[in-house]
Short mmCIF file of C-alpha atoms in Angstrom, two decimals:
data_model
loop_
_atom_site.label_atom_id
_atom_site.label_comp_id
_atom_site.label_asym_id
_atom_site.label_seq_id
_atom_site.Cartn_x
_atom_site.Cartn_y
_atom_site.Cartn_z
CA ASP A 201 -12.27 16.50 -0.13
CA ILE A 202 -11.66 15.35 3.13
CA GLN A 203 -8.00 14.43 3.43
CA MET A 204 -6.88 11.47 6.03
CA THR A 205 -3.62 11.46 7.60
CA GLN A 206 -2.23 7.93 8.99
CA SER A 207 0.81 7.79 11.51
CA PRO A 208 2.87 6.38 11.55
CA SER A 209 3.12 4.98 7.61
CA SER A 210 4.95 1.63 9.32
CA VAL A 211 5.45 0.50 12.45
CA SER A 212 7.28 -2.84 13.56
CA ALA A 213 6.34 -4.72 16.46
CA SER A 214 6.71 -8.11 18.13
CA VAL A 215 4.13 -10.65 18.77
CA GLY A 216 2.38 -9.49 22.05
CA ASP A 217 2.73 -6.17 21.73
CA ARG A 218 0.41 -3.30 22.09
CA VAL A 219 0.01 -0.99 18.87
CA THR A 220 -1.63 1.93 18.30
CA ILE A 221 -2.51 3.59 14.61
CA ALA A 222 -3.44 6.97 14.53
CA CYS A 223 -5.75 8.38 11.87
CA ARG A 224 -6.49 12.38 11.39
CA ALA A 225 -9.46 13.85 9.55
CA SER A 226 -8.84 17.28 7.68
CA GLN A 227 -12.40 18.32 9.17
CA ASN A 228 -15.04 17.15 11.29
CA ILE A 229 -16.01 13.37 10.75
CA ILE A 230 -17.95 12.74 13.71
CA ARG A 231 -17.83 9.45 14.21
CA TRP A 232 -17.75 8.25 10.53
CA LEU A 233 -14.44 6.14 10.35
CA ALA A 234 -14.34 2.59 9.49
CA TRP A 235 -10.94 0.68 10.07
CA TYR A 236 -9.55 -2.01 7.29
CA GLN A 237 -6.67 -4.59 7.19
CA GLN A 238 -4.98 -5.78 4.07
CA LYS A 239 -2.78 -8.78 3.45
CA PRO A 240 -0.65 -8.69 0.52
CA GLY A 241 -2.70 -9.99 -2.45
CA GLU A 242 -6.33 -9.73 -0.83
CA ALA A 243 -8.84 -7.63 -0.63
CA PRO A 244 -9.18 -5.49 2.47
CA LYS A 245 -10.94 -6.63 5.61
CA LEU A 246 -13.38 -4.68 7.57
CA LEU A 247 -12.75 -4.41 10.96
CA ILE A 248 -14.67 -1.47 12.60
CA TYR A 249 -17.25 1.10 11.44
CA SER A 250 -18.48 3.87 13.15
CA THR A 251 -15.32 4.94 14.97
CA SER A 252 -15.51 1.82 17.58
CA SER A 253 -17.99 -0.97 16.06
CA LEU A 254 -16.47 -4.15 15.89
CA GLN A 255 -17.29 -5.89 12.72
CA THR A 256 -18.77 -9.80 13.34
CA GLY A 257 -15.95 -12.32 13.50
CA VAL A 258 -13.44 -9.42 14.34
CA PRO A 259 -10.92 -10.90 17.36
CA SER A 260 -11.43 -8.73 20.27
CA ARG A 261 -7.97 -7.44 20.49
CA PHE A 262 -8.79 -5.11 18.04
CA SER A 263 -10.61 -1.86 19.27
CA GLY A 264 -11.11 2.02 18.07
CA SER A 265 -11.55 5.36 19.66
CA GLY A 266 -12.04 8.79 18.93
CA SER A 267 -14.58 11.67 17.29
CA GLY A 268 -13.96 14.54 15.20
CA THR A 269 -10.79 15.14 13.60
CA ASP A 270 -8.55 12.17 15.49
CA PHE A 271 -9.16 8.82 15.76
CA THR A 272 -6.88 5.43 16.75
CA LEU A 273 -6.85 1.56 16.14
CA THR A 274 -5.48 -0.52 18.88
CA ILE A 275 -4.46 -3.95 18.81
CA SER A 276 -3.72 -4.98 22.49
CA ARG A 277 -2.00 -8.10 21.99
CA LEU A 278 -0.50 -8.43 18.69
CA GLN A 279 -0.51 -12.00 16.93
CA PRO A 280 1.36 -13.39 14.28
CA GLU A 281 -1.24 -12.85 11.52
CA ASP A 282 -2.29 -9.65 12.50
CA PHE A 283 0.78 -8.18 10.32
CA ALA A 284 -0.65 -6.28 7.24
CA THR A 285 -1.44 -3.01 6.56
CA TYR A 286 -4.04 -0.88 7.62
CA TYR A 287 -6.40 1.69 6.43
CA CYS A 288 -8.57 4.14 7.83
CA LEU A 289 -11.61 5.60 5.84
CA GLN A 290 -13.72 8.42 6.69
CA ALA A 291 -17.35 7.58 5.60
CA HIS A 292 -18.96 11.29 6.82
CA SER A 293 -19.07 13.12 3.02
CA PHE A 294 -18.29 12.31 -0.44
CA PRO A 295 -15.90 11.31 -1.95
CA TYR A 296 -15.18 9.24 1.01
CA THR A 297 -11.09 8.77 1.33
CA PHE A 298 -8.93 6.33 2.26
CA GLY A 299 -6.12 7.05 4.74
CA GLN A 300 -2.47 6.53 3.06
CA GLY A 301 -1.98 2.81 5.07
CA THR A 302 0.07 1.96 7.69
CA LYS A 303 2.38 -1.02 7.36
CA LEU A 304 2.66 -3.33 10.67
CA GLU A 305 5.76 -5.35 10.29
CA ILE A 306 7.33 -7.82 12.44
CA LYS A 307 10.26 -6.78 14.64
CA GLN B 115 -22.68 -16.17 2.64
CA VAL B 116 -22.59 -13.12 0.87
CA GLN B 117 -20.20 -13.37 -2.22
CA LEU B 118 -19.00 -10.82 -4.53
CA VAL B 119 -17.25 -12.80 -7.78
CA GLN B 120 -15.76 -10.37 -10.00
CA SER B 121 -14.44 -10.65 -13.73
CA GLY B 122 -11.12 -11.36 -14.94
CA ALA B 123 -7.92 -9.53 -15.79
CA GLU B 124 -7.78 -7.20 -18.55
CA VAL B 125 -5.20 -5.32 -20.70
CA LYS B 126 -6.20 -2.27 -22.35
CA LYS B 127 -4.40 0.43 -24.43
CA PRO B 128 -4.63 3.64 -23.79
CA GLY B 129 -7.58 5.65 -24.80
CA ALA B 130 -9.62 2.45 -24.59
CA SER B 131 -12.46 1.58 -22.03
CA VAL B 132 -12.84 -1.60 -19.94
CA LYS B 133 -16.03 -2.38 -17.92
CA VAL B 134 -15.50 -4.81 -14.96
CA SER B 135 -18.40 -6.88 -13.80
CA CYS B 136 -19.28 -8.05 -10.02
CA LYS B 137 -21.73 -10.76 -9.70
CA ALA B 138 -23.25 -11.16 -6.11
CA SER B 139 -24.57 -13.93 -4.15
CA GLY B 140 -25.72 -14.90 -0.70
CA TYR B 141 -28.19 -11.59 -0.20
CA THR B 142 -30.90 -9.49 -1.74
CA PHE B 143 -28.96 -7.39 -4.10
CA THR B 144 -31.02 -4.53 -4.31
CA ASP B 145 -30.65 -4.07 -0.52
CA TYR B 146 -27.40 -2.91 -0.53
CA TYR B 147 -25.03 -0.44 -2.08
CA ILE B 148 -21.76 -1.22 -4.29
CA HIS B 149 -19.00 0.20 -4.10
CA TRP B 150 -16.20 0.30 -6.36
CA VAL B 151 -12.14 0.91 -4.90
CA ARG B 152 -8.78 0.74 -6.83
CA GLN B 153 -5.75 0.07 -5.77
CA ALA B 154 -2.76 0.81 -7.69
CA PRO B 155 0.53 -1.65 -7.82
CA GLY B 156 1.94 -0.99 -4.35
CA GLN B 157 -0.32 1.94 -3.74
CA GLY B 158 -2.84 2.63 -1.29
CA LEU B 159 -6.87 2.44 -1.62
CA GLU B 160 -8.78 4.89 -3.62
CA TRP B 161 -12.57 5.27 -3.30
CA MET B 162 -14.01 5.76 -6.58
CA GLY B 163 -18.15 5.52 -6.15
CA TRP B 164 -20.95 3.70 -5.18
CA ILE B 165 -23.91 2.67 -7.37
CA SER B 166 -27.63 1.73 -5.50
CA PRO B 167 -28.85 -1.14 -7.22
CA ASN B 168 -32.33 -0.59 -6.37
CA SER B 169 -33.25 2.58 -7.53
CA GLY B 170 -29.94 2.85 -9.97
CA GLY B 171 -28.51 6.06 -8.28
CA THR B 172 -25.12 6.85 -8.19
CA ASN B 173 -22.25 9.02 -6.51
CA TYR B 174 -19.24 8.98 -7.95
CA ALA B 175 -15.84 10.78 -6.98
CA GLN B 176 -14.95 13.99 -8.72
CA LYS B 177 -12.13 12.67 -10.16
CA PHE B 178 -13.60 9.93 -12.26
CA GLN B 179 -16.80 12.42 -13.26
CA GLY B 180 -17.26 12.11 -16.83
CA ARG B 181 -14.76 9.03 -17.47
CA VAL B 182 -16.73 6.22 -15.22
CA THR B 183 -20.03 4.86 -15.24
CA MET B 184 -21.46 2.27 -12.70
CA THR B 185 -24.49 0.20 -13.28
CA GLY B 186 -26.26 -2.72 -12.09
CA ASP B 187 -28.56 -5.59 -13.88
CA THR B 188 -31.15 -6.42 -11.28
CA SER B 189 -31.98 -9.87 -13.16
CA ILE B 190 -28.82 -11.41 -12.95
CA SER B 191 -27.48 -9.89 -9.54
CA THR B 192 -24.57 -8.04 -11.24
CA ALA B 193 -22.95 -4.86 -10.88
CA TYR B 194 -20.27 -3.13 -13.31
CA MET B 195 -17.84 -0.50 -13.30
CA GLU B 196 -17.10 1.11 -16.68
CA LEU B 197 -14.01 3.63 -17.35
CA ARG B 198 -13.30 5.01 -20.32
CA ARG B 199 -10.67 6.74 -22.06
CA LEU B 200 -8.11 4.84 -20.02
CA MET B 201 -4.80 6.36 -19.04
CA SER B 202 -1.27 4.15 -17.62
CA ASP B 203 -2.28 5.34 -14.25
CA ASP B 204 -5.40 3.62 -14.66
CA THR B 205 -3.52 0.36 -13.91
CA ALA B 206 -4.70 -0.77 -10.73
CA VAL B 207 -6.63 -3.69 -9.17
CA TYR B 208 -10.40 -2.71 -9.21
CA TYR B 209 -12.50 -3.86 -6.25
CA CYS B 210 -16.31 -4.15 -5.90
CA ALA B 211 -17.53 -4.25 -2.49
CA ARG B 212 -21.05 -4.33 -0.76
CA ASP B 213 -21.94 -1.73 1.77
CA LEU B 214 -22.26 -2.79 5.72
CA TYR B 215 -25.85 -1.97 6.15
CA GLY B 216 -27.54 0.01 3.03
CA SER B 217 -27.12 3.88 2.33
CA GLY B 218 -23.63 3.96 0.93
CA SER B 219 -21.95 2.61 4.63
CA PRO B 220 -18.80 1.67 4.65
CA PRO B 221 -17.50 -1.32 2.17
CA ASP B 222 -17.76 -4.98 3.90
CA SER B 223 -17.74 -7.72 1.41
CA TRP B 224 -15.40 -7.43 -1.03
CA GLY B 225 -14.88 -8.90 -4.13
CA GLN B 226 -11.49 -11.02 -5.22
CA GLY B 227 -10.68 -7.65 -7.34
CA THR B 228 -9.88 -7.27 -10.99
CA LEU B 229 -6.31 -6.33 -12.45
CA VAL B 230 -6.84 -3.66 -15.56
CA THR B 231 -3.51 -3.05 -17.12
CA VAL B 232 -3.16 -0.01 -19.60
CA SER B 233 -0.11 -0.30 -21.62
CA SER B 234 0.53 0.65 -25.13
#
């Protein structure tokens, strides 16, 4: 199975900050990577697919980049509603696998 | 709009089986795959597998092979996930999710989740 490792596991930031979350795959997944946001008690929400394609309705302050084994999610200007847990997902080969999550907390 | 509505919470004893349903609306059920993902309390997301409602084809994570069966009833636009021989560490919220554009693409629209508690 492909292992997905996110870093950091948690991060504290302030409204207006720029935040970057990294996701590393244990083998080449080309660009088959998605990012999800999950708030407590809610289902995950798809933010980005195919590394950098923004899902409809997702604010443009979210962006993704990378290829091969190293990927990043960037939130350019944090808003209060962005404080949540973020997960990457590789969709290159079965079984699909998620990263362990990055909790974004308010500083 | 796309909507997935899951069945209610379940409490099961170890060794029992559970079957969770996921009723789809707002799109053509057979045009998209349905993923199943679970999340243990306080833990991360775990992909379990998907089903193609059109063909009935499935792809299960090896961890669940032999214990899970995913099916679909196209007449009522409903997908099902049955997990057998339950253990305490199967306690989790189970989500169904429609894929983004078919062919097993990443999960996009999610159900509300079904809490399955396994306890003696």
